[in-house]
Amino acid sequence: MTITLTLASDWDKNVLNFLHKVVIDSEHPFVMLTVQPGDKVLSLISSIGTKSNIQLHYVWRLLGPPMLQVLHYKVKASGLSNILKKLQYGLPVQMTIEDGKIYIKSLQPKKQPDLFDHYLADDSGYKYWLEILSDEYSREFEMYQVDKTLSVRLAAAVFGEHLERVGKYIKHSPLNIGDVPNLHLNFTQEQVSIQGQVSGDAVSIIQPCRIDACLLSERFFSPTIALSYEQAMKLEPLLQLCPGNITVSLLENAILIERPDWALLLNLARPTIDGQAFEKRIDAIFSEAGCALQAPILLNTLEDIAIADRVEKELVHVVAFSHSHPNFHDEFRLGMNQDGAGALFPIKMAHPLTADLKICCNLVNFKLVLESLPSQSRWIFLPAQQALLFYDDIKAMRFVMACRQSCLSY
């Protein structure tokens, strides 16, 4: 028996490209294609990645009358993903199931469309096909049916940007040894804090959210969950391309991220920090107002003094004058030194540095902080921690950057 499915032209190529990244690392990289009787959608559900711990469910709208029978087809995820990349985006897709294979092609618009059908099959003779591995449903493709303990709505693109910033900050920390630590998310009634920590380096970015449901109890709880660095880096490019909001739901040992036409299930790592305590420790640092951070001036200077070939491994040296210097409060110096070459430039601006200070920090993270913070931002030097604290005026972005003593001669 031959079955033909016509899929709508508004398919999301970003999500279907993401499918390849999610499942390709799995020992069982498969997708189940499902149509239920009466439905006008085709569901694509991936097996969960053994390394990524991510599972994708995508809903693709069907054209034509609803199906009258159940369809279950197990296929290789990489084959499906590679075929979809070859098809012309913005056109409907036809899938024909016949003789143990699924034949796939784009549909072309008619030169003179009629009232009933604006598209016709491409008659060029070429088409792609997938081998059907099974036509029986498997529980391997069930997404977790666990009661949600908390659901919040977040701006998708903003959430993706914050995941990227926090992930990059902890990855490039010079204090990081071995695997990159997990990112942590701490939820309160009005916001979620995206947190990262590597020894003395710490970052917290707060994003407003709206609670959809709090189902565990009448009394609100403030949970902290852990997301692996690899999961965050796979997730953030997709989220940054999403308009509007996502719903993030906490399950027993997972989170569910949902949009109208797709959902992602992510198995979680075990939290290693208490998110509430983490926020309180950062809040306790703000003992003074700090100084205005003139990021454009610092970024331009970093470009001028970057004389190294391996800039990603470069250190920035920060030097303050002695108390007796007439410009102590209004000038300091930034320098770099690598491969037998160096640079040291004066920076004329008010600063929070102490007298005779010579410290150095990681260039990549220093630039990331300067590029991430809005124009109205400030910075503080923390003598007890030997660290710099950067933050915006509403304290929604906070970066603690551990420094070490500079041994460079000037």
XYZ file of C-alpha atoms in Angstrom:
410
model
C 0.000 0.000 0.000
C 1.241 3.477 -0.872
C 0.682 6.359 1.568
C 1.414 9.971 0.645
C 1.861 12.782 3.166
C 2.084 16.425 2.163
C 3.878 18.588 4.723
C 3.395 22.347 4.997
C 5.957 24.824 3.662
C 6.439 26.634 7.003
C 8.755 23.982 8.459
C 11.403 25.272 10.826
C 14.793 24.567 9.288
C 16.602 25.746 12.442
C 14.901 23.096 14.569
C 15.405 20.360 11.995
C 19.090 21.296 11.665
C 19.264 21.105 15.453
C 18.003 17.536 15.183
C 21.331 16.482 13.693
C 23.303 18.042 16.559
C 21.085 16.486 19.215
C 20.959 12.884 18.050
C 24.192 12.350 16.140
C 26.111 11.627 19.363
C 23.683 8.936 20.453
C 24.288 5.201 20.337
C 20.750 4.936 18.946
C 20.435 7.953 16.613
C 16.896 7.418 15.424
C 13.691 9.351 14.864
C 10.132 8.097 15.106
C 7.718 9.658 12.579
C 4.157 9.412 13.891
C 0.698 10.383 12.669
C -2.330 9.763 14.875
C -5.855 9.221 13.452
C -7.646 12.524 12.986
C -4.483 14.577 13.438
C -3.204 17.010 10.849
C 0.391 16.936 12.068
C 3.400 14.672 11.671
C 5.377 14.238 14.908
C 9.150 13.737 14.779
C 10.475 12.407 18.086
C 14.174 11.649 18.470
C 15.765 9.115 20.712
C 17.564 10.795 23.608
C 21.240 11.567 23.000
C 23.516 9.503 25.242
C 26.037 12.362 25.448
C 23.841 15.424 25.033
C 20.961 14.036 27.157
C 18.577 15.977 24.900
C 15.460 14.709 23.151
C 13.587 16.636 20.444
C 9.894 16.547 19.573
C 8.934 18.517 16.450
C 5.403 18.917 15.076
C 5.110 19.370 11.307
C 1.746 20.488 9.904
C 0.097 18.212 7.323
C -1.830 19.520 4.319
C -4.925 17.758 3.052
C -7.498 15.689 4.943
C -6.546 14.139 8.322
C -5.190 10.603 8.373
C -7.589 7.809 9.326
C -4.930 5.378 10.566
C -1.955 5.294 12.922
C 1.445 5.600 11.285
C 4.749 4.824 13.060
C 8.009 4.825 11.126
C 11.458 4.536 12.701
C 14.260 6.003 10.566
C 17.843 7.102 11.007
C 18.035 10.649 12.315
C 21.166 11.632 10.396
C 19.655 10.461 7.101
C 16.471 12.462 7.649
C 18.421 15.548 8.709
C 20.768 15.376 5.718
C 17.883 15.000 3.259
C 15.972 17.941 4.718
C 19.070 20.123 4.334
C 19.019 19.374 0.585
C 15.389 20.397 0.102
C 14.401 23.901 -0.889
C 13.263 25.759 2.195
C 9.872 27.473 1.953
C 8.223 24.788 -0.203
C 5.946 21.953 0.927
C 7.499 18.510 1.260
C 5.981 15.289 0.013
C 6.665 11.970 1.722
C 5.559 8.799 -0.033
C 5.680 5.567 1.973
C 6.091 2.535 -0.257
C 7.941 -0.815 -0.209
C 9.714 -0.229 3.102
C 11.008 3.209 2.162
C 9.977 6.842 2.578
C 10.524 8.823 -0.629
C 10.999 12.557 -0.023
C 10.870 15.499 -2.436
C 9.947 19.168 -2.537
C 6.743 20.302 -4.206
C 6.959 23.088 -6.746
C 4.424 25.930 -7.080
C 2.121 25.754 -10.077
C 2.515 28.429 -12.717
C -1.250 28.919 -12.625
C -2.453 27.787 -9.184
C -6.064 26.727 -8.835
C -8.397 26.988 -5.843
C -7.677 23.483 -4.628
C -3.953 22.911 -5.008
C -1.188 25.489 -5.439
C 1.598 22.925 -5.726
C 2.503 19.958 -7.871
C 5.127 17.257 -7.520
C 8.535 17.963 -9.006
C 8.731 15.926 -12.211
C 12.530 16.214 -12.586
C 12.848 12.533 -11.662
C 15.119 12.954 -8.639
C 14.031 12.191 -5.105
C 15.542 11.126 -1.821
C 14.581 8.103 0.202
C 14.898 6.766 3.745
C 14.783 3.127 4.742
C 12.057 2.318 7.279
C 13.703 0.411 10.120
C 10.447 -0.393 11.912
C 6.762 0.442 11.605
C 5.958 -0.330 15.246
C 5.880 2.160 18.073
C 8.659 1.973 20.671
C 8.709 3.365 24.215
C 12.240 4.535 23.435
C 10.611 7.589 21.874
C 8.283 8.516 24.722
C 8.978 11.878 26.256
C 8.824 11.832 30.032
C 5.297 11.902 31.398
C 6.188 13.412 34.768
C 4.187 15.995 36.682
C 5.555 19.501 36.266
C 6.638 21.068 39.555
C 7.154 24.535 38.092
C 6.580 26.242 34.734
C 7.840 29.674 33.723
C 7.748 31.722 30.537
C 10.965 33.353 29.278
C 12.016 35.409 26.275
C 13.728 32.731 24.172
C 16.417 34.796 22.412
C 17.450 36.611 25.591
C 17.709 33.314 27.472
C 19.918 31.939 24.687
C 22.209 34.983 24.838
C 22.611 34.617 28.601
C 23.422 30.912 28.328
C 26.099 31.758 25.755
C 27.665 34.471 27.943
C 27.751 32.376 31.100
C 29.049 29.324 29.239
C 31.862 31.261 27.559
C 32.830 32.979 30.806
C 33.346 29.766 32.750
C 34.909 27.962 29.774
C 37.629 30.591 29.336
C 38.330 31.021 33.023
C 42.069 30.423 33.556
C 41.076 28.694 36.805
C 39.194 26.036 34.862
C 40.949 22.654 34.955
C 39.557 19.704 33.000
C 35.902 19.630 32.002
C 33.932 22.866 31.956
C 31.676 23.088 35.057
C 27.897 22.972 34.828
C 25.733 26.060 34.480
C 23.138 26.490 37.228
C 19.657 28.003 36.994
C 17.981 29.314 40.137
C 14.263 30.169 39.948
C 12.388 32.682 42.075
C 8.853 33.972 41.693
C 9.829 36.745 39.259
C 13.165 35.786 37.742
C 15.645 33.091 36.836
C 19.334 33.511 37.582
C 21.794 31.861 35.152
C 24.907 31.127 37.191
C 28.429 29.859 36.619
C 31.425 29.473 38.913
C 35.033 28.331 38.558
C 36.884 28.853 41.821
C 37.230 32.655 42.212
C 35.560 33.444 38.873
C 31.784 33.749 39.096
C 28.947 35.073 36.957
C 25.245 35.588 37.532
C 22.810 36.968 34.947
C 19.215 37.547 35.979
C 16.316 37.348 33.522
C 12.697 38.194 34.347
C 10.213 35.359 33.968
C 6.518 34.745 34.522
C 5.274 31.740 36.426
C 2.699 29.712 34.506
C 2.169 27.104 37.185
C 3.511 26.178 40.584
C 2.141 22.725 41.154
C 4.273 21.185 43.871
C 2.705 23.003 46.793
C 0.992 26.238 47.684
C 4.224 27.517 49.189
C 6.665 28.605 46.496
C 10.075 26.917 46.470
C 13.201 28.281 44.803
C 14.880 25.374 43.037
C 18.370 25.246 41.570
C 19.003 22.979 38.603
C 22.218 22.148 36.736
C 22.656 22.208 32.976
C 25.834 20.774 31.474
C 28.051 23.125 29.493
C 27.615 20.914 26.405
C 23.824 21.075 26.684
C 23.873 24.852 27.075
C 26.118 25.333 24.033
C 23.910 23.100 21.870
C 20.794 24.881 23.080
C 21.765 28.556 22.922
C 22.084 28.935 19.099
C 18.582 27.531 18.603
C 17.073 29.757 21.306
C 18.719 32.893 19.928
C 16.907 32.324 16.621
C 13.502 31.961 18.305
C 11.057 34.870 18.338
C 8.788 35.275 21.335
C 8.719 33.169 24.475
C 9.452 29.628 25.553
C 7.941 27.721 28.444
C 10.457 26.050 30.747
C 9.009 23.339 33.008
C 10.811 21.531 35.796
C 10.234 17.808 35.953
C 11.631 15.287 38.419
C 15.167 15.060 36.988
C 14.729 16.990 33.743
C 13.454 20.197 32.202
C 11.048 20.541 29.311
C 11.447 23.537 26.968
C 8.385 24.111 24.799
C 7.329 26.177 21.818
C 4.047 25.758 19.881
C 5.672 23.487 17.277
C 8.555 21.853 19.174
C 9.711 20.677 22.556
C 13.058 19.684 24.055
C 13.565 17.369 26.996
C 16.896 17.724 28.801
C 18.086 15.314 31.469
C 19.777 17.311 34.211
C 23.081 17.035 36.020
C 23.270 17.125 39.808
C 23.558 20.708 41.163
C 26.850 21.452 42.892
C 25.954 24.888 44.256
C 22.995 26.345 46.130
C 21.641 29.003 43.804
C 20.105 31.127 46.554
C 23.284 31.078 48.632
C 25.286 31.906 45.496
C 23.161 35.030 44.902
C 23.501 36.117 48.532
C 27.307 35.823 48.384
C 27.450 38.041 45.309
C 24.977 40.540 46.784
C 27.138 40.793 49.918
C 30.083 42.033 47.828
C 28.409 45.349 46.985
C 29.826 47.356 49.868
C 30.445 50.450 47.744
C 29.111 52.080 44.603
C 32.170 51.495 42.419
C 33.141 53.581 39.414
C 31.492 54.101 36.066
C 32.766 51.578 33.522
C 33.664 53.214 30.211
C 33.700 50.005 28.197
C 34.258 51.530 24.704
C 37.509 53.173 25.809
C 38.780 49.948 27.350
C 37.796 47.848 24.319
C 39.571 50.226 21.936
C 42.685 50.113 24.104
C 42.632 46.311 24.196
C 42.696 46.289 20.405
C 45.708 48.624 20.377
C 47.784 46.642 22.875
C 46.926 43.136 21.549
C 50.313 42.303 20.037
C 50.211 38.529 20.575
C 49.519 35.813 18.010
C 47.667 33.672 20.558
C 45.334 36.339 21.876
C 43.001 33.770 23.463
C 45.815 32.922 25.914
C 46.764 36.543 26.567
C 46.714 38.195 29.971
C 45.701 41.801 30.578
C 47.861 43.603 33.113
C 46.164 46.344 35.155
C 48.471 48.841 36.857
C 47.554 51.658 39.254
C 49.827 54.487 40.376
C 50.909 55.218 43.928
C 48.900 57.538 46.198
C 51.491 60.244 45.730
C 50.966 60.354 41.967
C 48.973 63.471 40.959
C 46.738 61.443 38.601
C 46.204 58.439 40.868
C 42.383 58.750 40.941
C 41.934 59.571 37.241
C 44.419 57.364 35.402
C 45.694 53.791 35.303
C 47.413 51.567 32.741
C 46.558 48.488 30.709
C 49.320 46.284 29.352
C 50.060 42.999 27.617
C 53.205 40.948 27.241
C 53.762 37.790 25.201
C 56.363 36.262 22.882
C 58.982 38.834 23.825
C 56.824 41.838 22.925
C 54.782 44.103 25.117
C 52.572 47.178 25.301
C 51.507 49.469 28.121
C 48.935 52.241 27.535
C 47.588 54.918 29.907
C 43.822 55.009 30.458
C 42.477 58.373 31.559
C 39.335 57.663 33.571
C 38.229 57.385 37.173
C 38.810 53.878 38.544
C 38.225 51.820 41.698
C 41.788 50.444 41.903
C 43.968 50.690 45.005
C 47.381 52.343 45.049
C 50.408 50.520 43.630
C 48.198 47.738 42.297
C 49.647 45.333 39.715
C 47.245 42.553 38.731
C 46.513 40.516 35.620
C 43.417 38.729 34.303
C 42.278 36.751 31.267
C 41.869 38.822 28.075
C 39.037 36.730 26.564
C 36.850 37.069 29.642
C 37.767 40.728 30.117
C 36.548 41.464 26.582
C 33.456 39.291 27.060
C 32.479 41.291 30.135
C 33.018 44.650 28.424
C 31.011 43.570 25.370
C 28.172 42.083 27.435
C 27.440 44.898 29.856
C 25.168 47.813 28.867
C 26.425 51.379 28.728
C 25.312 52.173 32.277
C 27.620 49.817 34.161
C 30.167 49.969 36.980
C 33.165 48.141 38.400
C 34.732 47.567 41.820
C 38.077 46.171 42.955
C 37.770 43.671 45.812
C 41.057 43.628 47.754
C 40.058 40.704 49.990
C 39.242 38.474 47.008
C 41.911 40.031 44.746
C 39.176 40.270 42.128
C 37.306 42.730 39.928
C 33.507 42.964 40.084
C 31.617 44.237 37.013
C 27.863 44.907 37.022
C 25.115 46.894 35.357
C 23.164 49.592 37.168
C 20.250 47.307 38.037
C 22.628 44.499 39.083
C 21.082 42.001 36.668
C 24.521 41.103 35.237
C 27.331 40.471 37.715
C 30.807 39.185 36.771
C 33.427 38.414 39.427
C 36.853 38.106 37.791
C 39.651 36.634 39.893
C 43.027 38.282 39.319
C 46.537 37.356 40.264
C 49.601 39.408 41.041
C 51.353 40.677 37.942
C 55.051 39.849 37.853
C 55.660 41.954 34.755
C 58.305 44.708 35.042
C 57.208 48.098 33.746
